[in-house]
Amino acid sequence: MSLSRPKHFPERSMRGYDLHHLEMPTATPNQSVIASALADLGSLLGDRVTAAEAVREHHSHGESTHVPALPDLVCFPNSTKEVSEIVRVSARYGMPVVPFGAGTSLEGHVHATRGGICIDMRQMNRVLRVSSADLDATVEAGVSRMQLAKALENTGLTFFIDPGADATIGGMASTRASGTTAVRYGTMRENVLALTVVLADGRVIHTGTRARKSSAGYDLTHLFVGAEGTLGVITEVTLRLHALPEAVAVAIGAFPTVQDAVETVIEAIQLGLGVARIEFMDDRMVAALNRYSHLDLTERPTLLFEFHGISRSVVDESARLAEQLAREHGASGLAWESSPEGRERLWQARHDAYYASRALRPGSEVLTTDVCVPISRLAECIVATRTDLDGLGFPGTIVGHVGDGNFHVLCALAQGQSEEADAFAYRLVERAHAMGGTCTGEHGVGYGKKKYLLAEHGEALDTMRTIKRALDPENRMNPGKVVDLD
Ligand SMILES: Cc1cc2nc3c(=O)[nH]c(=O)nc-3n(C[C@H](O)[C@H](O)[C@H](O)COP(=O)(O)OP(=O)(O)OC[C@H]3O[C@@H](n4cnc5c(N)ncnc54)[C@H](O)[C@@H]3O)c2cc1C
């Protein structure tokens, strides 16, 4: 298999970014190696390994505009032992390994750019243990967010991290995912306590414990959280859970300017109002949602708040203070919803953001990108990004988990606009870096954002390469993602 340069990689050079890392590698395993590996894996897994074109195609991409790249083989293990055996086969034949969760990542994370063996984790979908006393659970890595939610029904417990898509817990750990609730409940970094990991040579290690804190040595758990499958395959995850809040209230309000909305967020956080979610939508996003979801929201910068508390009076008090703050910043039409149905209706609108943006231009491809900046620079960053977008030839919308300084831009691209969109994405990252931010708050690096890491990390990128070489000296684990060794 040979891969051409992805169509959306710009040729021009941008100051400070590492263009070397734009190149796609072409070396992939040859046919006799693939046939031998298939025979070995067949005796281990039976019909749970395949070289069928349709299955390989299904595993050749995530949910992004990046060019697909097919693995040579796809395996469906159902135990840690089987994952270990598969990795040993990959070592025997020098074939890359690409772990695959639900394939919802956005930066070419699961694209098998060097072919190899894709390990689809979704048959490892058992919830192994739930503890109400300790508020934790251990699950196999292929458990999806919604499977976990189902298992927690009637326990009074919940797992709050919701990246929007029905991702797997292993994929979420591997991208250090987060979502609307990170402002209160944290990201996967704060919510993973321990892991079982298969290393590049097939050894199985256990990192962390169920203890809430530990000073015992290097923090390997959080080395694998966010490693995007480049250091090992996660097979089990021990997660923190939270008690379901007794009372919840949700409000939506429109603000005169982005600055007014963001200042309300900053003050709400500074006052410790117990905000569980604060989501921002710019006026174009609101207009897109009005069209797509048949709403009649005021088409201005908008905040969607959610408060959690141990009683209705606690939540009501937070809501009252938030309303006061919002009005001081010129908010109008603040509408509160405390019924589950009303809340669901408002959040559904937020979750429709991707589809509403795509509907702005039927048949378009949506480029979704995210950056994160210190919250004090957030309004400035959003305003500059909006001005930039307004001068371009495609519609773009902005939504954000603004309590964390994180926002997403969704661009609805017609054919032939990918270079213009890439140049925009470069400028967005450059802007975020200049403000002390990061090129991605939660989507991760994959191969799409590798080019920004040198500018972001400088010498520290070499330390990342040293870690990668130590754990995966043959560069077989999801090669070509996060850091390059060659
Ligand atoms: C509409 C939409 C909205 C989104 N919104 C958000 C959002 O708000 N926040 C957010 O964080 N993300 C968001 N995402 C991105 C995506 O859902 C997350 O990145 C998610 O964590 C990916 O999980 P997955 O199971 O689909 O992993 P995959 O896409 O299958 O894999 C992601 C990466 O993890 C690796 N991996 C997967 N499983 C394992 C494993 N068991 N061991 C080792 N490595 C593994 C893969 O090799 C790959 O590098 C969104 C995506 C979509 C389509």
XYZ file of C-alpha atoms in Angstrom, residues 55-403:
349
model
C -13.414 -4.447 7.765
C -10.007 -2.916 7.061
C -11.693 0.047 5.410
C -13.988 0.505 8.422
C -10.888 0.665 10.636
C -8.944 3.023 8.356
C -10.223 6.303 9.736
C -11.770 8.191 12.599
C -14.337 10.988 12.359
C -12.096 13.528 10.670
C -11.301 14.843 7.227
C -7.852 13.158 7.226
C -7.150 10.730 4.410
C -7.981 7.127 5.475
C -5.153 4.561 5.780
C -6.008 0.853 5.967
C -4.488 -1.610 8.431
C -3.447 -4.971 6.943
C -5.282 -7.050 9.543
C -7.967 -6.372 12.120
C -8.252 -8.372 15.372
C -11.074 -8.508 17.934
C -9.555 -9.797 21.196
C -11.647 -10.511 24.257
C -9.017 -10.634 27.002
C -5.793 -8.961 28.115
C -4.030 -12.250 27.419
C -5.181 -12.182 23.802
C -4.062 -8.563 23.390
C -0.664 -9.584 24.765
C -0.454 -12.468 22.265
C -1.422 -10.181 19.373
C 1.302 -7.711 20.348
C 3.808 -10.587 20.520
C 2.822 -11.557 16.956
C 3.329 -7.942 15.880
C 6.811 -8.046 17.460
C 7.604 -11.344 15.696
C 6.807 -9.864 12.276
C 7.798 -6.254 12.924
C 4.245 -5.091 12.195
C 2.745 -1.898 13.630
C -0.127 -2.129 16.117
C -2.979 0.385 16.061
C -5.412 0.173 18.999
C -8.975 1.066 17.979
C -11.787 2.086 20.340
C -14.921 3.543 18.749
C -12.997 5.390 16.025
C -14.455 8.803 16.944
C -11.139 10.656 17.233
C -10.543 13.702 15.097
C -6.848 13.985 14.229
C -6.096 10.820 12.252
C -5.324 8.915 15.476
C -6.450 5.482 14.261
C -5.304 5.777 10.653
C -2.895 2.917 9.966
C -0.399 5.113 8.135
C 2.116 2.234 8.114
C -0.396 -0.577 7.794
C -0.094 -3.301 10.431
C -2.481 -4.872 12.912
C -5.498 -2.944 14.138
C -6.711 -4.134 17.563
C -10.406 -3.362 17.845
C -11.121 -3.331 21.594
C -14.904 -3.350 21.495
C -15.343 -7.013 22.416
C -13.589 -6.218 25.689
C -16.691 -4.525 27.011
C -17.271 -5.910 30.493
C -17.815 -3.705 33.526
C -15.715 -5.719 35.967
C -16.509 -4.055 39.285
C -18.407 -1.084 40.718
C -17.880 0.131 44.279
C -20.426 2.489 45.821
C -18.338 2.829 48.969
C -15.199 3.881 47.120
C -16.944 5.599 44.198
C -14.878 3.759 41.641
C -15.228 1.102 38.953
C -12.958 -1.087 36.871
C -13.924 -1.675 33.264
C -12.436 -3.300 30.222
C -11.073 -0.739 27.791
C -13.679 -1.412 25.100
C -16.624 -0.432 27.339
C -18.332 2.572 25.762
C -19.438 5.625 27.694
C -23.082 4.646 27.223
C -22.475 1.018 28.229
C -20.950 2.326 31.454
C -23.895 4.690 31.996
C -26.263 1.705 31.630
C -24.250 -0.361 34.118
C -24.432 2.493 36.633
C -28.217 2.887 36.376
C -29.871 2.621 39.825
C -26.543 2.810 41.678
C -26.791 6.549 42.425
C -23.376 6.885 40.783
C -22.286 8.328 37.497
C -19.232 8.834 35.311
C -19.354 12.416 34.170
C -16.917 12.633 31.273
C -18.809 12.926 28.020
C -16.894 13.740 24.843
C -20.124 13.956 22.879
C -19.552 10.789 20.866
C -20.155 7.298 22.324
C -16.418 6.707 22.685
C -14.793 3.801 24.527
C -13.243 4.307 27.945
C -9.876 3.063 26.561
C -10.060 5.571 23.693
C -11.056 8.362 26.065
C -8.170 7.533 28.412
C -5.799 7.383 25.439
C -6.791 10.820 24.135
C -7.091 12.320 27.645
C -10.607 13.260 26.631
C -12.969 15.584 28.409
C -16.196 17.366 27.686
C -18.779 19.717 29.019
C -18.336 18.759 32.689
C -14.553 19.141 32.952
C -14.878 22.501 34.678
C -16.213 20.682 37.755
C -15.340 16.992 37.417
C -12.078 17.143 35.485
C -10.795 15.328 32.413
C -9.716 11.704 31.992
C -6.444 12.762 33.659
C -8.257 13.399 36.947
C -10.624 10.437 36.627
C -8.344 7.504 35.816
C -6.890 5.856 38.914
C -5.227 2.757 37.491
C -4.643 0.843 34.280
C -3.742 -2.546 32.907
C -1.470 -2.079 29.909
C 0.083 -4.426 27.364
C 3.548 -3.145 26.480
C 5.218 -3.302 23.063
C 6.928 -6.607 23.897
C 3.664 -8.198 25.084
C 4.342 -7.869 28.830
C 1.325 -6.907 30.951
C 1.738 -4.242 33.621
C -0.629 -2.734 36.194
C -0.180 0.952 36.933
C -1.681 2.764 39.925
C -4.008 1.364 42.562
C -7.526 2.074 43.804
C -6.124 4.493 46.391
C -7.152 8.102 45.749
C -3.581 9.270 46.064
C -0.117 7.804 46.000
C 3.480 8.997 46.164
C 4.868 5.636 45.108
C 7.235 6.296 42.224
C 6.758 7.558 38.686
C 3.168 8.181 37.691
C 2.922 5.621 34.884
C -0.874 5.752 34.851
C -0.796 9.311 33.621
C 1.972 8.545 31.160
C -0.395 6.194 29.347
C -3.378 8.555 29.708
C -3.104 10.703 26.567
C -0.461 8.492 24.896
C -2.863 7.665 22.028
C -1.789 4.017 21.886
C 1.830 4.955 21.108
C 3.254 3.401 24.298
C 1.042 0.355 24.856
C -2.481 -1.015 24.661
C -4.729 -0.262 27.624
C -6.925 -3.262 28.433
C -8.504 -2.283 31.773
C -9.227 1.089 33.379
C -10.085 1.917 36.998
C -12.179 5.070 37.055
C -13.369 7.533 39.654
C -17.139 7.824 39.833
C -19.275 10.590 41.322
C -22.560 10.601 43.192
C -25.462 11.816 41.076
C -26.302 15.366 42.179
C -29.527 15.723 44.188
C -30.498 18.907 42.377
C -29.666 20.266 38.941
C -30.566 23.487 37.152
C -29.780 24.572 33.618
C -30.015 28.050 32.114
C -29.379 29.606 28.748
C -28.707 33.298 28.150
C -27.633 35.570 25.294
C -24.964 38.244 25.826
C -24.199 41.470 23.940
C -20.578 40.455 23.274
C -18.175 37.510 23.614
C -16.321 39.535 26.265
C -19.485 39.859 28.375
C -20.139 36.121 28.181
C -16.565 35.178 29.103
C -16.389 37.687 31.979
C -19.549 36.127 33.401
C -17.838 32.727 33.252
C -14.687 33.996 34.961
C -16.636 35.662 37.758
C -18.882 32.615 38.267
C -15.793 30.449 38.703
C -14.065 32.967 40.959
C -17.160 33.069 43.177
C -17.108 29.260 43.456
C -20.699 28.938 42.245
C -20.544 25.179 41.833
C -20.842 25.361 38.059
C -20.929 21.857 36.593
C -20.896 22.953 32.951
C -20.568 26.277 31.137
C -20.770 26.041 27.385
C -20.315 28.917 24.976
C -21.814 29.186 21.484
C -21.061 32.096 19.169
C -23.812 33.859 17.246
C -23.205 31.766 14.084
C -23.452 28.557 16.099
C -26.731 29.705 17.646
C -28.080 30.614 14.195
C -27.050 27.178 12.887
C -28.797 25.481 15.820
C -31.946 27.542 15.294
C -32.088 26.265 11.720
C -31.089 22.686 12.437
C -32.960 22.070 15.707
C -35.932 24.379 15.019
C -35.225 26.652 17.991
C -35.733 30.370 18.319
C -32.755 31.346 20.438
C -31.464 34.923 20.303
C -28.622 34.910 17.775
C -25.924 36.372 19.973
C -22.980 34.969 21.981
C -24.700 32.512 24.304
C -23.895 30.632 27.500
C -25.464 27.411 28.639
C -24.950 26.886 32.395
C -25.584 23.848 34.552
C -25.404 23.840 38.346
C -25.227 20.740 40.552
C -25.815 20.706 44.274
C -26.691 18.586 47.263
C -30.093 20.265 47.601
C -32.541 22.387 45.630
C -31.821 25.404 47.864
C -28.063 25.177 47.194
C -28.649 25.025 43.447
C -31.236 27.809 43.555
C -28.813 30.067 45.397
C -26.057 29.387 42.812
C -28.553 29.990 40.013
C -29.679 33.282 41.568
C -26.085 34.539 41.853
C -25.276 33.426 38.298
C -28.343 35.203 36.998
C -27.303 38.373 38.796
C -23.801 38.135 37.273
C -25.170 37.452 33.813
C -27.536 40.437 33.996
C -24.677 42.684 35.158
C -22.965 41.660 31.912
C -26.020 42.496 29.830
C -27.517 39.002 29.428
C -31.053 38.854 28.185
C -33.648 36.146 27.959
C -32.111 34.019 30.720
C -34.301 30.914 30.892
C -33.982 28.319 33.694
C -34.907 24.676 33.328
C -34.948 22.312 36.256
C -37.123 19.532 34.811
C -35.155 16.629 33.293
C -37.019 17.034 29.964
C -36.305 20.770 29.728
C -32.641 20.224 30.555
C -32.415 17.434 28.019
C -33.894 19.709 25.325
C -31.280 22.413 25.955
C -28.351 19.983 26.064
C -29.578 18.217 22.958
C -29.244 21.549 21.149
C -25.615 21.784 22.301
C -24.908 18.202 21.282
C -26.334 18.923 17.816
C -23.530 21.460 17.210
C -21.569 19.221 14.825
C -24.586 18.280 12.714
C -25.960 21.830 12.745
C -22.601 23.122 11.482
C -22.519 20.540 8.709
C -26.087 21.448 7.732
C -24.895 24.998 7.023
C -23.575 23.533 3.811
C -25.229 20.243 2.865
C -22.744 17.647 1.631
C -19.795 19.439 3.226
C -16.933 17.884 5.188
C -16.563 19.331 8.668
C -13.107 20.195 9.921
C -13.283 20.238 13.719
C -10.375 21.601 15.674
C -9.840 22.726 19.259
C -7.428 24.908 21.202
C -7.261 25.873 24.858
C -5.942 29.118 26.362
C -5.763 30.633 29.847
C -9.283 31.802 30.540
C -8.112 35.427 30.931
C -7.209 35.382 27.183
C -10.245 33.428 26.036
C -12.472 36.296 24.870
C -9.589 37.870 22.926
C -8.792 34.520 21.299
C -12.412 33.831 20.320
C -12.937 37.349 18.932
C -9.742 37.183 16.823
C -10.741 33.725 15.591
C -14.213 34.934 14.627
C -12.695 37.850 12.688
C -10.331 35.441 10.933
C -13.208 33.068 10.062
C -15.341 35.890 8.704
C -12.758 36.591 6.009
C -12.765 32.999 4.729
C -14.766 31.274 2.042
C -16.551 28.733 4.240
C -18.994 28.941 7.136
C -17.472 28.355 10.557
C -18.999 28.107 14.017
C -17.463 28.311 17.491
C -18.499 26.321 20.557
C -16.550 25.979 23.748
C -16.150 24.418 27.150
C -15.339 27.939 28.227
C -14.950 27.210 31.936
